[in-house]
Amino acid sequence: MKSLLAQRIAQANGRLKASNTKIYIEQRGGKLALRATLPPKPGRAKQEHYQQRIPLDISATIDGVTEAEKEARRLRAKLDMGEFLWLEP
């Protein structure tokens, strides 16, 4: 039986899939991350887009899933408008 958190992540991913974002939420330890096909990071040998993860500084909680879903939709909008850039810390 899935935990409540896993159910909420699955529900959020279902909504993201239904709206054709092609971005998914994953739990990685105690945090959440987004997984999507993205352009290569600057300085990488790869030229084509490929599946990558973006770690979020969002705790793996029910409220965190809601925030991660909003981040996924913002990311999709940036990708669609050609405004996505990798920011190196």
Coordinates of C-alpha atoms in Angstrom, one line a residue:
M1 CA 0.0 0.0 0.0
K2 CA 1.4 3.4 -1.0
S3 CA 2.0 6.0 1.6
L4 CA -0.1 9.2 1.5
L5 CA 2.9 11.1 0.2
A6 CA 3.5 8.6 -2.6
Q7 CA -0.2 8.9 -3.5
R8 CA -0.1 12.7 -3.6
I9 CA 3.0 12.6 -5.9
A10 CA 1.3 10.1 -8.2
Q11 CA -1.8 12.3 -8.3
A12 CA 0.3 15.4 -9.1
N13 CA 2.1 13.5 -11.8
G14 CA -1.2 12.4 -13.2
R15 CA -2.3 16.0 -13.5
L16 CA 1.0 17.0 -15.0
K17 CA 0.7 14.2 -17.5
A18 CA -2.9 15.1 -18.4
S19 CA -1.8 18.7 -19.1
N20 CA 1.1 17.3 -21.3
T21 CA 3.9 19.0 -19.3
K22 CA 6.3 16.1 -19.8
I23 CA 7.7 17.0 -16.4
Y24 CA 7.4 14.7 -13.4
I25 CA 7.9 15.0 -9.6
E26 CA 10.1 12.5 -7.8
Q27 CA 11.0 12.0 -4.2
R28 CA 14.7 11.8 -3.6
G29 CA 15.4 11.2 0.1
G30 CA 13.6 13.9 2.1
K31 CA 13.4 16.3 -0.8
L32 CA 11.5 16.6 -4.1
A33 CA 12.9 16.9 -7.6
L34 CA 11.6 17.4 -11.1
R35 CA 12.5 15.1 -14.0
A36 CA 12.2 16.3 -17.5
T37 CA 13.9 16.4 -20.9
L38 CA 16.1 19.5 -20.8
P39 CA 18.8 21.2 -22.8
P40 CA 22.4 20.2 -21.7
K41 CA 24.0 22.2 -19.0
P42 CA 26.7 24.7 -20.2
G43 CA 30.1 23.2 -20.8
R44 CA 28.7 19.6 -21.4
A45 CA 29.7 17.6 -24.4
K46 CA 26.1 16.6 -25.2
Q47 CA 24.4 18.8 -27.7
E48 CA 20.9 17.3 -27.7
H49 CA 18.2 17.6 -25.0
Y50 CA 18.1 14.6 -22.6
Q51 CA 16.4 13.5 -19.4
Q52 CA 17.7 15.3 -16.3
R53 CA 16.7 16.0 -12.8
I54 CA 16.4 19.4 -11.1
P55 CA 16.6 19.1 -7.3
L56 CA 14.2 21.3 -5.5
D57 CA 14.8 22.8 -2.1
I58 CA 11.4 21.6 -1.1
S59 CA 10.7 19.0 1.6
A60 CA 9.0 15.8 0.7
T61 CA 5.7 16.7 2.4
I62 CA 2.1 17.0 1.2
D63 CA 2.4 20.8 1.0
G64 CA 5.8 20.3 -0.8
V65 CA 4.1 18.3 -3.5
T66 CA 1.7 21.2 -4.2
E67 CA 4.7 23.6 -4.4
A68 CA 6.7 21.1 -6.7
E69 CA 3.7 20.9 -9.0
K70 CA 3.7 24.7 -9.3
E71 CA 7.4 24.6 -10.1
A72 CA 6.9 22.0 -12.8
R73 CA 4.3 24.2 -14.5
R74 CA 6.6 27.2 -14.3
L75 CA 9.4 25.1 -15.8
R76 CA 7.2 24.0 -18.6
A77 CA 6.3 27.7 -19.3
K78 CA 9.9 28.7 -19.4
L79 CA 10.8 25.8 -21.7
D80 CA 7.9 26.6 -24.0
M81 CA 8.9 30.3 -24.3
G82 CA 12.6 29.4 -24.8
E83 CA 13.5 31.2 -21.5
F84 CA 15.0 28.2 -19.6
L85 CA 18.6 28.7 -18.6
W86 CA 20.8 26.6 -16.3
L87 CA 22.0 28.7 -13.5
E88 CA 25.2 27.4 -11.9
P89 CA 25.5 28.2 -8.2

